[in-house]
Structure formats: C-alpha cells, structure tokens
Coordinates of N, CA, C and O in Angstrom, one line a residue:
X705 N 29.1 23.3 175.9 CA 28.3 24.5 176.7 C 27.8 25.4 175.4 O 28.8 25.8 174.7
X706 N 26.6 25.6 175.8 CA 26.2 26.8 174.7 C 26.3 28.2 175.5 O 26.2 28.3 176.6
X707 N 26.3 29.1 174.6 CA 26.7 30.4 174.8 C 25.2 30.7 175.6 O 24.3 31.1 175.0
X708 N 25.5 31.5 176.8 CA 24.3 31.8 177.6 C 23.4 33.2 176.7 O 22.2 33.0 177.0
X709 N 23.9 33.8 176.0 CA 23.4 34.7 175.1 C 22.4 34.0 174.0 O 21.5 34.8 173.7
X710 N 23.0 33.2 173.5 CA 22.3 32.6 172.6 C 21.0 31.7 173.0 O 19.8 31.9 172.6
X711 N 21.2 31.2 174.5 CA 20.0 30.6 174.9 C 19.1 31.5 175.5 O 17.8 31.5 175.2
X712 N 19.5 32.8 175.6 CA 18.5 33.9 175.9 C 17.5 34.2 174.8 O 16.1 34.5 174.7
X713 N 18.1 34.0 173.5 CA 17.2 34.4 172.4 C 16.7 33.2 171.5 O 15.7 33.7 170.8
X714 N 17.2 31.9 171.9 CA 16.6 30.9 171.0 C 15.1 30.6 171.8 O 14.8 30.3 172.9
X715 N 14.3 30.1 171.1 CA 12.9 29.6 171.4 C 12.5 28.7 170.5 O 13.1 28.4 169.7
X716 N 11.5 27.7 171.2 CA 11.0 26.5 170.3 C 10.3 27.0 168.9 O 9.7 27.8 169.1
X717 N 10.8 26.7 167.9 CA 10.5 26.9 166.7 C 8.7 26.4 166.3 O 7.8 27.2 165.7
X718 N 8.0 25.5 167.3 CA 6.8 25.0 167.2 C 6.1 26.1 168.1 O 5.0 26.4 167.9
X719 N 6.5 26.3 169.7 CA 5.4 26.7 170.3 C 6.1 28.1 170.7 O 5.2 29.0 171.3
X720 N 7.2 28.7 170.1 CA 7.8 29.8 170.7 C 7.9 30.2 172.0 O 8.0 31.2 172.7
X721 N 8.0 29.0 172.7 CA 8.2 29.0 174.2 C 10.0 28.7 174.5 O 10.7 28.4 173.6
X722 N 10.2 29.4 175.6 CA 11.6 29.1 175.8 C 12.0 27.7 176.0 O 11.1 26.9 176.4
X723 N 13.4 27.5 175.9 CA 14.2 26.5 176.0 C 14.8 26.3 177.1 O 15.6 27.1 177.6
X724 N 15.1 24.8 177.5 CA 15.9 24.6 178.7 C 17.0 23.6 178.0 O 16.6 22.4 177.6
X725 N 18.6 24.0 178.4 CA 19.4 23.3 177.8 C 19.7 22.2 178.8 O 20.0 22.1 180.1
X726 N 19.8 20.9 178.2 CA 20.0 19.8 179.1 C 21.7 19.2 178.5 O 21.7 18.5 177.5
X727 N 22.9 19.8 179.1 CA 24.1 19.5 178.9 C 24.3 18.2 178.8 O 25.2 17.7 177.8
X728 N 23.8 17.2 179.6 CA 24.2 15.8 179.7 C 23.6 15.3 178.4 O 24.4 14.4 177.8
X729 N 22.6 15.5 178.1 CA 22.0 14.8 176.5 C 22.2 15.6 175.5 O 21.6 15.3 174.4
X730 N 22.8 16.8 175.6 CA 23.1 17.8 174.6 C 21.9 17.9 173.7 O 21.8 17.7 172.5
X731 N 20.8 18.5 174.4 CA 19.6 18.7 173.8 C 19.0 20.3 174.4 O 19.4 20.3 175.4
X732 N 18.1 20.8 173.4 CA 17.4 21.8 173.9 C 15.9 21.3 174.3 O 15.2 20.7 173.3
X733 N 15.4 21.5 175.4 CA 14.1 20.9 175.7 C 13.0 22.0 175.9 O 13.0 23.0 176.3
X734 N 11.7 21.5 175.3 CA 10.5 22.6 175.4 C 9.5 22.1 176.0 O 8.9 20.8 175.4
X735 N 9.0 22.4 177.1 CA 8.1 21.8 177.8 C 7.0 22.2 177.3 O 5.9 21.2 176.9
X736 N 6.5 23.2 176.3 CA 5.4 23.6 175.9 C 5.0 22.8 174.6 O 3.7 22.0 174.5
X737 N 5.9 22.4 173.8 CA 6.0 21.6 172.6 C 6.0 20.1 173.2 O 5.6 19.4 172.2
X738 N 6.7 19.9 173.9 CA 7.2 18.4 174.5 C 8.4 18.0 173.4 O 8.4 16.7 173.4
X739 N 8.9 18.7 173.0 CA 10.2 18.4 172.0 C 11.6 18.8 172.6 O 11.6 19.6 173.2
X740 N 12.3 17.7 172.1 CA 14.0 18.1 172.3 C 14.5 18.2 171.0 O 14.8 17.3 170.3
X741 N 15.3 19.2 170.9 CA 16.2 19.7 169.7 C 17.4 19.2 170.1 O 18.1 19.5 171.2
X742 N 18.2 18.6 169.2 CA 19.5 18.1 169.4 C 20.5 19.3 169.3 O 20.2 20.4 168.3
X743 N 21.8 19.1 169.9 CA 22.8 20.3 169.8 C 23.8 19.3 169.3 O 24.3 18.6 170.1
X744 N 24.3 19.7 168.2 CA 25.3 18.8 167.6 C 26.7 19.6 167.2 O 26.5 20.8 166.7
X745 N 27.8 19.4 168.0 CA 29.1 20.1 167.9 C 28.7 21.4 168.0 O 29.3 22.3 167.7
X746 N 28.1 21.6 169.4 CA 27.7 22.9 170.0 C 26.9 23.9 169.0 O 26.4 25.1 169.4
X747 N 26.1 23.2 168.0 CA 25.2 24.1 167.2 C 23.9 23.8 167.6 O 23.6 22.3 167.2
X748 N 23.1 24.4 168.0 CA 21.4 23.7 168.1 C 20.9 23.5 166.6 O 20.9 24.1 165.7
X749 N 20.3 22.2 166.7 CA 19.4 21.9 165.4 C 18.0 22.0 165.7 O 17.6 21.3 166.1
X750 N 17.5 23.4 165.2 CA 16.4 23.7 165.6 C 14.9 23.5 164.2 O 14.5 24.3 163.9
X751 N 15.1 22.4 163.8 CA 14.6 21.8 163.0 C 13.2 20.8 163.6 O 13.6 19.8 164.2
X752 N 12.0 20.7 163.4 CA 11.0 19.9 164.1 C 11.1 18.6 163.6 O 11.2 17.5 164.6
X753 N 11.3 18.3 162.2 CA 11.8 17.3 161.8 C 13.2 16.2 162.7 O 13.2 15.2 162.5
X754 N 13.9 17.0 163.2 CA 15.2 16.7 164.0 C 15.0 16.5 165.3 O 15.4 16.0 165.9
X755 N 13.6 17.1 165.8 CA 13.5 17.0 167.1 C 12.9 15.6 167.6 O 12.2 14.8 166.7
X756 N 12.9 15.2 168.9 CA 12.3 14.1 169.5 C 11.4 14.4 170.4 O 11.4 15.2 171.1
X757 N 10.3 13.6 170.6 CA 9.2 13.8 171.6 C 9.7 13.5 173.0 O 10.4 12.6 173.1
X758 N 9.6 14.2 173.8 CA 9.6 14.2 175.4 C 9.0 13.0 175.7 O 7.6 13.2 175.6
X759 N 9.3 12.1 176.7 CA 8.6 11.4 177.5 C 7.7 12.0 178.4 O 8.2 13.2 179.1
X760 N 6.8 11.5 179.3 CA 5.8 12.0 180.2 C 7.0 12.2 181.3 O 6.8 13.4 182.0
X761 N 7.6 11.5 181.7 CA 8.7 11.6 183.1 C 9.7 12.6 182.6 O 10.0 13.4 183.5
X762 N 10.1 12.8 181.4 CA 11.0 14.1 181.0 C 10.2 15.6 181.1 O 10.8 16.1 181.6
X763 N 9.0 15.2 180.6 CA 8.2 16.6 180.8 C 8.1 17.2 182.4 O 7.9 18.2 182.9
X764 N 7.9 15.9 183.3 CA 7.5 16.2 184.6 C 8.8 16.9 185.4 O 8.6 17.7 186.2
X765 N 10.2 16.6 184.7 CA 11.2 17.1 185.5 C 11.7 18.4 184.9 O 12.6 19.1 185.6
X766 N 11.2 18.9 183.7 CA 11.1 20.1 183.4 C 11.1 21.3 184.0 O 9.8 21.2 184.8

C-alpha cells in the first residue's frame, strides 16, 4: 500500500494528470497518457521508459 499523502502529490510525468493506484497490479495508472508506472517494493518508478502502455480495455475501466 502506498501512503495516501504521496498519492495526493504524485502526477504522471508525461501528462501531469492525476494517477490511480492499482494495488492488485502494483501500478500507478494515468488515463490521460495511457501509461501505467510500476510500484516496486512500495516505491513508485515514475520513469516514462519504465511505464507500460495501457490497453483500451484498461483505459475504459479507469
């Protein structure tokens, strides 16, 4: 689980939009950029080159 205070200040480095934490997949997801950033050992990896593209189905559920 990520600290809620941290989630309040983190934004997508590409779009500057808010992120949604997916605890099950351990990712921070951004609808605006369509990217999912991994969370490793409780630490968000906010690098575009480490992000994966979200599928159309995933984007619809955000």
